[in-house]
PDB file of C-alpha atoms in Angstrom:
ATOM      1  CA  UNK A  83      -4.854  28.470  14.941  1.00 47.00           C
ATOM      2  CA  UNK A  84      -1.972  29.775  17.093  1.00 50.00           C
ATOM      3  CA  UNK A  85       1.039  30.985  15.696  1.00 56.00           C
ATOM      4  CA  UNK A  86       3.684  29.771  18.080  1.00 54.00           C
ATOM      5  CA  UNK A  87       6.072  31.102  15.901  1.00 51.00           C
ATOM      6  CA  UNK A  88       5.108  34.717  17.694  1.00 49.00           C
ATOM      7  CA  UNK A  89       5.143  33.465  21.067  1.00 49.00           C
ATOM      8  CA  UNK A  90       7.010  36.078  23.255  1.00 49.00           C
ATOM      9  CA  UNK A  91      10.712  36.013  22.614  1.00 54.00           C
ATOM     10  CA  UNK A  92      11.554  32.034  22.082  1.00 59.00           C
ATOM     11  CA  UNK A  93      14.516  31.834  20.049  1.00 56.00           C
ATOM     12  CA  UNK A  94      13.638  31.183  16.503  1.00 53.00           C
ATOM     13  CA  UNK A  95      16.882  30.978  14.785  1.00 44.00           C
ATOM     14  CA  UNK A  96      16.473  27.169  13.911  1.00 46.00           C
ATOM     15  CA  UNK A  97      18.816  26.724  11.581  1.00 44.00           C
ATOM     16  CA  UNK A  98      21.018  26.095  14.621  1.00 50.00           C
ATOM     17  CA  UNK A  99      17.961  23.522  16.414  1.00 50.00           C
ATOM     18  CA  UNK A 100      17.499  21.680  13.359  1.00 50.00           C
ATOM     19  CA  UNK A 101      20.788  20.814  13.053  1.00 49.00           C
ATOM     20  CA  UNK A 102      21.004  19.739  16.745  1.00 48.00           C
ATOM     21  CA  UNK A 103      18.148  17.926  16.917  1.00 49.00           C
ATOM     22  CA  UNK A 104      19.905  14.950  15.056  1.00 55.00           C
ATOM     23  CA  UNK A 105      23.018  15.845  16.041  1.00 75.00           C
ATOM     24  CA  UNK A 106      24.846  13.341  18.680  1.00 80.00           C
ATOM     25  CA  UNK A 107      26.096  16.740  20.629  1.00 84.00           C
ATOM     26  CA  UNK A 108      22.655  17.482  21.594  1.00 88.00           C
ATOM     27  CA  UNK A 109      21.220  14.514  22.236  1.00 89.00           C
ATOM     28  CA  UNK A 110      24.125  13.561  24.953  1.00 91.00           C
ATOM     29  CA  UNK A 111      24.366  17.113  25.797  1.00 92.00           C
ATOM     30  CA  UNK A 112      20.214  17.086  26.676  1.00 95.00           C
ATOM     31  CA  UNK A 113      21.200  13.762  28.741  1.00 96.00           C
ATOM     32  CA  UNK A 114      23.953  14.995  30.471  1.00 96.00           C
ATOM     33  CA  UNK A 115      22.319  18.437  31.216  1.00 96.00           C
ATOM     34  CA  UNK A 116      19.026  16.697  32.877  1.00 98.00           C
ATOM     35  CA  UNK A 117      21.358  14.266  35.075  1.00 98.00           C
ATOM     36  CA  UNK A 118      23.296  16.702  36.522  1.00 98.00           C
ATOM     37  CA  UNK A 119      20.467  19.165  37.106  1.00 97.00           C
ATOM     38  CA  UNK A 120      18.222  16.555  38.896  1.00 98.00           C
ATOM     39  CA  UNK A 121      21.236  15.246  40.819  1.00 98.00           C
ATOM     40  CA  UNK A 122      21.941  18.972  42.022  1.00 98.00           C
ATOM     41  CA  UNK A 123      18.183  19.247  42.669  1.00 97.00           C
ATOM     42  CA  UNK A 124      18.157  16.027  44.652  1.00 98.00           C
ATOM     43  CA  UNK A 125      18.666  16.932  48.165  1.00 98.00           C
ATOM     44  CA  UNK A 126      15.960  20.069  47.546  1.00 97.00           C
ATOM     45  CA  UNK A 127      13.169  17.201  46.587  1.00 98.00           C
ATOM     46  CA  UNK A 128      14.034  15.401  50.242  1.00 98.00           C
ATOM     47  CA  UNK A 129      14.017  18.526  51.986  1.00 98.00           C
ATOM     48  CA  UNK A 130      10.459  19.334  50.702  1.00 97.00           C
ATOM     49  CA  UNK A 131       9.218  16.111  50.927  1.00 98.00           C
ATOM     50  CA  UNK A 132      10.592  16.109  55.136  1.00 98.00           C
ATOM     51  CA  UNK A 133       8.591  19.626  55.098  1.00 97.00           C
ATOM     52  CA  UNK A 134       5.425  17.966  53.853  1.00 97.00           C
ATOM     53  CA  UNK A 135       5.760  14.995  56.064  1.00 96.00           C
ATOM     54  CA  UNK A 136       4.995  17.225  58.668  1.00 96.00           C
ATOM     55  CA  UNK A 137       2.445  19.672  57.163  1.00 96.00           C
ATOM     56  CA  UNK A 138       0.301  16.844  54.990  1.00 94.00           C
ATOM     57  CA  UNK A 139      -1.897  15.578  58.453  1.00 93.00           C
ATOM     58  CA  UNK A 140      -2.510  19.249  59.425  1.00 93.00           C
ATOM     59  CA  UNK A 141      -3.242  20.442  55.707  1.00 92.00           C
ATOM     60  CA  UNK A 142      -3.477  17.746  53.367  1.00 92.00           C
ATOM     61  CA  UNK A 143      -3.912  14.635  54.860  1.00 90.00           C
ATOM     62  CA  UNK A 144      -3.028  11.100  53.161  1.00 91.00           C
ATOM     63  CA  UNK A 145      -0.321   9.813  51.285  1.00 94.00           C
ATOM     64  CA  UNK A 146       2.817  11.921  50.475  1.00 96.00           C
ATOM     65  CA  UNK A 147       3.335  10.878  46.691  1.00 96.00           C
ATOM     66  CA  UNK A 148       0.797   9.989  43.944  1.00 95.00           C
ATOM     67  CA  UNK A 149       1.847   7.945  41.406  1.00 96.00           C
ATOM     68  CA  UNK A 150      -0.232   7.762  38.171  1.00 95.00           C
ATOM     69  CA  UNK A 151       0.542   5.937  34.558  1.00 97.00           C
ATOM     70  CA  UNK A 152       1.316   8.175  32.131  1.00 97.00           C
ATOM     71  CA  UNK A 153       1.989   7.763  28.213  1.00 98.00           C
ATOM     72  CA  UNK A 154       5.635   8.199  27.558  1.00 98.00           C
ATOM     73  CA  UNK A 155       8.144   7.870  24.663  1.00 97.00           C
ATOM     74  CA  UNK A 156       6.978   5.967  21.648  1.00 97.00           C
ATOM     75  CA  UNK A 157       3.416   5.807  23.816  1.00 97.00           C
ATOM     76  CA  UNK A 158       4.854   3.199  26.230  1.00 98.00           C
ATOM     77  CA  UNK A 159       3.267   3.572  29.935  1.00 98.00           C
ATOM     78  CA  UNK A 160       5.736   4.596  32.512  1.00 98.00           C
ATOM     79  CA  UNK A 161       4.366   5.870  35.822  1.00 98.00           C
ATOM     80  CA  UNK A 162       4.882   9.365  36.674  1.00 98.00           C
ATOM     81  CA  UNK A 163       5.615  10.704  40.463  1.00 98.00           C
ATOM     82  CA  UNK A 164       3.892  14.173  42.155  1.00 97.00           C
ATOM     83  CA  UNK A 165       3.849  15.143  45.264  1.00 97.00           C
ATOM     84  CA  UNK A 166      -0.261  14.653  46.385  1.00 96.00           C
ATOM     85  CA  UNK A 167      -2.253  17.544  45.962  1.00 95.00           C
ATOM     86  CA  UNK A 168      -5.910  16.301  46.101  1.00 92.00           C
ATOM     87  CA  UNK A 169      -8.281  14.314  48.285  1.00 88.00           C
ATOM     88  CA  UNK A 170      -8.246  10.543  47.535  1.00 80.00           C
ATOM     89  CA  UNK A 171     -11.393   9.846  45.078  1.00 73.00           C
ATOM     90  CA  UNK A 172     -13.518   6.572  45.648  1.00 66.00           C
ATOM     91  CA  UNK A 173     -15.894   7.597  43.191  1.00 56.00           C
ATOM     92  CA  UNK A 174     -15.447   6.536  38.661  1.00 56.00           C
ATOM     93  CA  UNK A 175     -11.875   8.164  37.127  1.00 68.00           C
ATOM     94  CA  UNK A 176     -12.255  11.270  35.345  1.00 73.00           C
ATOM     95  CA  UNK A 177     -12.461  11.006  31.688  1.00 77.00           C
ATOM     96  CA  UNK A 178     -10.654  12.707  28.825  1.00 79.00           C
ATOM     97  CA  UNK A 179     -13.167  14.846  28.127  1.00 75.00           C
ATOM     98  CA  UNK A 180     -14.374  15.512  32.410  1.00 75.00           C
ATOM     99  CA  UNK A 181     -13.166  19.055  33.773  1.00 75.00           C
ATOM    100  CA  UNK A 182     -10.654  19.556  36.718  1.00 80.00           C
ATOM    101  CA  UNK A 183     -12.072  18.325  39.934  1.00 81.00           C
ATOM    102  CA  UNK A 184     -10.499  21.450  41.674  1.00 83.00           C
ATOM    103  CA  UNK A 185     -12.862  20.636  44.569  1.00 83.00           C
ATOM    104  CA  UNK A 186     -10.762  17.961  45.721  1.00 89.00           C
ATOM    105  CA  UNK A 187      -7.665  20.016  45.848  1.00 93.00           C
ATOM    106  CA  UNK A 188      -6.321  20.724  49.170  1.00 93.00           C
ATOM    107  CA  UNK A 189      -5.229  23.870  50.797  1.00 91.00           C
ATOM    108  CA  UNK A 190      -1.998  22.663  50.727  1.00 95.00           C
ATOM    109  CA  UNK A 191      -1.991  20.977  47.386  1.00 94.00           C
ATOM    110  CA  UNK A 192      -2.554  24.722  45.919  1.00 93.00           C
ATOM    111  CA  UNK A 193       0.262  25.927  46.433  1.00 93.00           C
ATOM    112  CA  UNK A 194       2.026  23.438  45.294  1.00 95.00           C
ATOM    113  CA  UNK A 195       0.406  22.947  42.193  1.00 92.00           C
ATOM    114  CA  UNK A 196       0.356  27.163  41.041  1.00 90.00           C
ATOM    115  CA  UNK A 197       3.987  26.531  42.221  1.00 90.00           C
ATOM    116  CA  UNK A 198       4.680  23.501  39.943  1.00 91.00           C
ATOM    117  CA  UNK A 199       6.102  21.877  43.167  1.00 95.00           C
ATOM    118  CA  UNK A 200       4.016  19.062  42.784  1.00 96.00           C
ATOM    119  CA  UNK A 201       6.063  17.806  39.947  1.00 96.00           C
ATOM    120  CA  UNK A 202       9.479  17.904  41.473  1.00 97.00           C
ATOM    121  CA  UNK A 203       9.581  14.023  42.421  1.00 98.00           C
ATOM    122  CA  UNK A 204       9.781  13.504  38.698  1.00 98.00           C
ATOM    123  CA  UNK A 205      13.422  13.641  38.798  1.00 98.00           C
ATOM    124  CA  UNK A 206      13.221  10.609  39.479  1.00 98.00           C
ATOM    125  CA  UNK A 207      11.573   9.449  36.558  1.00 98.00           C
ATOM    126  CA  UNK A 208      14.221  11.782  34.952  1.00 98.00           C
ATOM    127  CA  UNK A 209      16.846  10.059  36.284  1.00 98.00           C
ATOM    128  CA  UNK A 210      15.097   6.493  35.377  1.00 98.00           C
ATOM    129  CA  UNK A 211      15.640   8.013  31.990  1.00 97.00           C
ATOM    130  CA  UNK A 212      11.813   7.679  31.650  1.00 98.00           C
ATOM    131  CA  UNK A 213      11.304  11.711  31.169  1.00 98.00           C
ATOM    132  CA  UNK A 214      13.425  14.699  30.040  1.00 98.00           C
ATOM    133  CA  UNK A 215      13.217  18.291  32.177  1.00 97.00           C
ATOM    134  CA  UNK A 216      12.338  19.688  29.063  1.00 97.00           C
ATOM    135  CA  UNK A 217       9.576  18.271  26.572  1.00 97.00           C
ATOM    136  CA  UNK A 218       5.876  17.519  26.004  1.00 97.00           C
ATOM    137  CA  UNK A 219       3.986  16.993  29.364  1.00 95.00           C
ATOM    138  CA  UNK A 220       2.700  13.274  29.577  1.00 97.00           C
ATOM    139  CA  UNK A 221      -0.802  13.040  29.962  1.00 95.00           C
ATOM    140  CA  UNK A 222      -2.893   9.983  32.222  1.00 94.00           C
ATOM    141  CA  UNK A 223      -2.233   6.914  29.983  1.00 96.00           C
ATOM    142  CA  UNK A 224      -5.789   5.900  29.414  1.00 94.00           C
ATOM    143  CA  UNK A 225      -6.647   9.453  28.536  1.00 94.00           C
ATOM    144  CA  UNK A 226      -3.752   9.718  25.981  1.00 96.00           C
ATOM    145  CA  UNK A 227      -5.292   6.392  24.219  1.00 96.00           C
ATOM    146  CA  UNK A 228      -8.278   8.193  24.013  1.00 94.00           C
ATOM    147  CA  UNK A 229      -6.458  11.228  22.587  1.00 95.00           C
ATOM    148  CA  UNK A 230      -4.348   9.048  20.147  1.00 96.00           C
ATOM    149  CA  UNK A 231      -7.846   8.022  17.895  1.00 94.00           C
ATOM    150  CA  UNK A 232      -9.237  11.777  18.466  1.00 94.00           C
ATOM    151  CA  UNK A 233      -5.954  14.312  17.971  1.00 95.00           C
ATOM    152  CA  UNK A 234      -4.336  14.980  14.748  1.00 95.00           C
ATOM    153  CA  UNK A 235      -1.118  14.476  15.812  1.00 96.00           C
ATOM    154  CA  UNK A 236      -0.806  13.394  18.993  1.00 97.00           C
ATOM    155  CA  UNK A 237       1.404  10.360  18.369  1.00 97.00           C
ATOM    156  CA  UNK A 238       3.784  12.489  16.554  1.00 97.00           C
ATOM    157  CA  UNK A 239       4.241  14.406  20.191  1.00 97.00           C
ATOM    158  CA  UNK A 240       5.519  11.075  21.972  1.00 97.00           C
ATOM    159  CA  UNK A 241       8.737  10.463  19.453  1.00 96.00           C
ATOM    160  CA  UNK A 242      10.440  12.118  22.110  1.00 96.00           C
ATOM    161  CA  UNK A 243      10.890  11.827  25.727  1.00 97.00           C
ATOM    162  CA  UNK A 244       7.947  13.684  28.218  1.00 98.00           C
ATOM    163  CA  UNK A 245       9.079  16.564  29.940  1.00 97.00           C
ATOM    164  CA  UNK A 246       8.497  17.860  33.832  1.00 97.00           C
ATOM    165  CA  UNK A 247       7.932  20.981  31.936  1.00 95.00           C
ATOM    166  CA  UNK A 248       7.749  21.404  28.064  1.00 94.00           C
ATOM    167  CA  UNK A 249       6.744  24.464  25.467  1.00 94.00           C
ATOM    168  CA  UNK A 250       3.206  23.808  25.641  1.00 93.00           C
ATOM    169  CA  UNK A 251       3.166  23.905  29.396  1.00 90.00           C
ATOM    170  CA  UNK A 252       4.857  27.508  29.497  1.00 91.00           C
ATOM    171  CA  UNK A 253       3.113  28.986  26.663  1.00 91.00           C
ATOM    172  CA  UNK A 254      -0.249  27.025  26.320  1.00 91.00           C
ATOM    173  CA  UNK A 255      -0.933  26.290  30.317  1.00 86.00           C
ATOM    174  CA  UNK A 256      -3.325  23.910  31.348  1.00 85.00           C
ATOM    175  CA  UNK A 257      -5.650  22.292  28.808  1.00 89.00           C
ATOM    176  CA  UNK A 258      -8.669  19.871  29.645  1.00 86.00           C
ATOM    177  CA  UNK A 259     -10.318  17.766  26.978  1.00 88.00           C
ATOM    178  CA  UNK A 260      -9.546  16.771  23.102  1.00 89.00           C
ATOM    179  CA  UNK A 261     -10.514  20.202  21.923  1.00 90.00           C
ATOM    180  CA  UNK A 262      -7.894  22.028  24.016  1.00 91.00           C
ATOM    181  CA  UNK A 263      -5.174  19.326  23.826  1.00 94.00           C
ATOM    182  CA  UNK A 264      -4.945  19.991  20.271  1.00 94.00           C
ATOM    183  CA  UNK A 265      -3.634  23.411  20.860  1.00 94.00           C
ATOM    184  CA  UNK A 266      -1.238  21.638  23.335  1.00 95.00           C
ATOM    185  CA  UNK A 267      -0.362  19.110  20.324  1.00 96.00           C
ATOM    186  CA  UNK A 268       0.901  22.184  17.757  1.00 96.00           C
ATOM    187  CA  UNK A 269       3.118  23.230  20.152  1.00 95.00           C
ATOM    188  CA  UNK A 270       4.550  20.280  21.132  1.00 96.00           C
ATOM    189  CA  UNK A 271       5.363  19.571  17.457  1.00 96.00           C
ATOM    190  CA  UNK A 272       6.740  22.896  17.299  1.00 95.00           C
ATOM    191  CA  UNK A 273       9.097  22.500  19.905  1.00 95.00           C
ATOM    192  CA  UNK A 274      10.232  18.907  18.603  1.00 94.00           C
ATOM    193  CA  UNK A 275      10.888  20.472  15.088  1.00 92.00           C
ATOM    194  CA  UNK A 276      12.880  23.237  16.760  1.00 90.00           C
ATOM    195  CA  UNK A 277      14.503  21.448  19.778  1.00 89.00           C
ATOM    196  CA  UNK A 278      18.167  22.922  19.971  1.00 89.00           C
ATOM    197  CA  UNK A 279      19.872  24.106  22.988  1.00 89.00           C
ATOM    198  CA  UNK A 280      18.962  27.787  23.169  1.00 90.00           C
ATOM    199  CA  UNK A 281      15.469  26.772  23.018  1.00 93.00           C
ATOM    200  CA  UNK A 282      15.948  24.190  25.976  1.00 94.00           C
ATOM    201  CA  UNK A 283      17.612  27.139  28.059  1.00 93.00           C
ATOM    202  CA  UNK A 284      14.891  29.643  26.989  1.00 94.00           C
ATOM    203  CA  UNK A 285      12.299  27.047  28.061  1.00 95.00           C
ATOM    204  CA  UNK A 286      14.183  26.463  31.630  1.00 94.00           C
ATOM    205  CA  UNK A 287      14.161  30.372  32.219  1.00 93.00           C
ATOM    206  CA  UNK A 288      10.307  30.373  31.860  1.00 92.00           C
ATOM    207  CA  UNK A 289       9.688  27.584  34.162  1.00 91.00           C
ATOM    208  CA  UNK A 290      11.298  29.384  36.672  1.00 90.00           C
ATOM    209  CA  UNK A 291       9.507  32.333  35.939  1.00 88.00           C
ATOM    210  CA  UNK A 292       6.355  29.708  36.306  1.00 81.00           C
ATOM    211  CA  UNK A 293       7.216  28.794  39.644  1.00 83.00           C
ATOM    212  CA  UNK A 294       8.254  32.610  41.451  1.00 83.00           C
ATOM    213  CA  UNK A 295       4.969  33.352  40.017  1.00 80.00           C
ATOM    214  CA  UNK A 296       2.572  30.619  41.087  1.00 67.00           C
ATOM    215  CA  UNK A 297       0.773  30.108  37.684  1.00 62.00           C
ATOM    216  CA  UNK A 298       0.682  26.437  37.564  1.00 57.00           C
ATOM    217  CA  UNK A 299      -2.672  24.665  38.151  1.00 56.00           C
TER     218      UNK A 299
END
């Protein structure tokens, strides 16, 4: 099992999170922090999305946004907004337990996927108050069902509001199936019991380092 506890240099001195976690300052402070940050990042979302307008027929051609249904607080479907990154599929959905079909990924959609670009239209759902910037990643609605029977748990993960990015995205990465997504569940449980405001800073910092880097997938 991994001990997230050792996890490069998240701050650990909790006494501090678990008091904010229930605390009224950090719960309007979290609100008030992801409104004005997705406000600011606003006009940087239509500026991309007028750059892909013109590069999606030349590079990845169809649709500028995909919207899928996604499992959100208190497991309630919401649906989530990317920028497209793959080919349209006309064949069966992929299944919880079906690998990355990394064939259909575009040239274009590459890039913005190691970039994490493809996720910047969830501001919106931020601003919907239907995500967070910071918490667990939301996973495709019917494969979180599937999860919630198979995961020890993985309904414990969804008593707080999704994240665009989240603990288990910056320190975990990409998982595929039930086996993996329990990794993905332990640290999503140990960033709700340690939620405070240094963490949620720490977290920002390596999202950004995410993104210069291209390690997103």
């Amino acid at each position: 099992m991994f001990d997230f506890s050792s996890v490069s240099d998240a701050p650990r001195a909790h006494a501090r999170g678990v008091f904010y976690r229930n605390h009224m300052a950090y719960r309007v402070g979290k609100r008030v922090f992801d409104l004005v940050l997705s406000i600011l990042l606003f006009p940087i979302l239509v500026a991309i999305a007028l750059g892909l307008l013109l590069l999606n027929p030349w590079f990845n051609a169809g649709p500028l946004f995909y919207v899928q249904r996604r499992m959100g607080k208190s497991c309630a479907p919401f649906n989530a907004l990317k920028f497209r990154t793959m080919h349209s599929c006309n064949g069966p959905a992929r299944g919880p337990e079906d690998p990355l079909e990394t064939d259909r990924i575009t040239r274009l959609g590459r890039f913005l996927r190691q970039s994490r670009i493809d996720e910047l239209p969830q501001i919106l759902n931020v601003l919907r108050g239907e995500m967070s910037l910071i918490g667990p990643r939301p996973d495709c609605y019917e494969h979180a069902m599937s999860y919630l029977t198979e995961v020890p748990g993985y309904r414990e993960r969804h008593r707080v509001l999704p994240g665009i990015s989240g603990y288990a995205q910056t320190e975990v990465g990409y998982v595929q199936g039930a086996e993996e997504t329990q990794l993905k569940v332990e640290a999503d449980l140990y960033y709700i019991r340690h939620r405070g405001f240094a963490l949620e800073l720490w977290l920002l910092g390596r999202t950004l380092q995410t993104v210069f880097r291209q390690n997103g997938q």
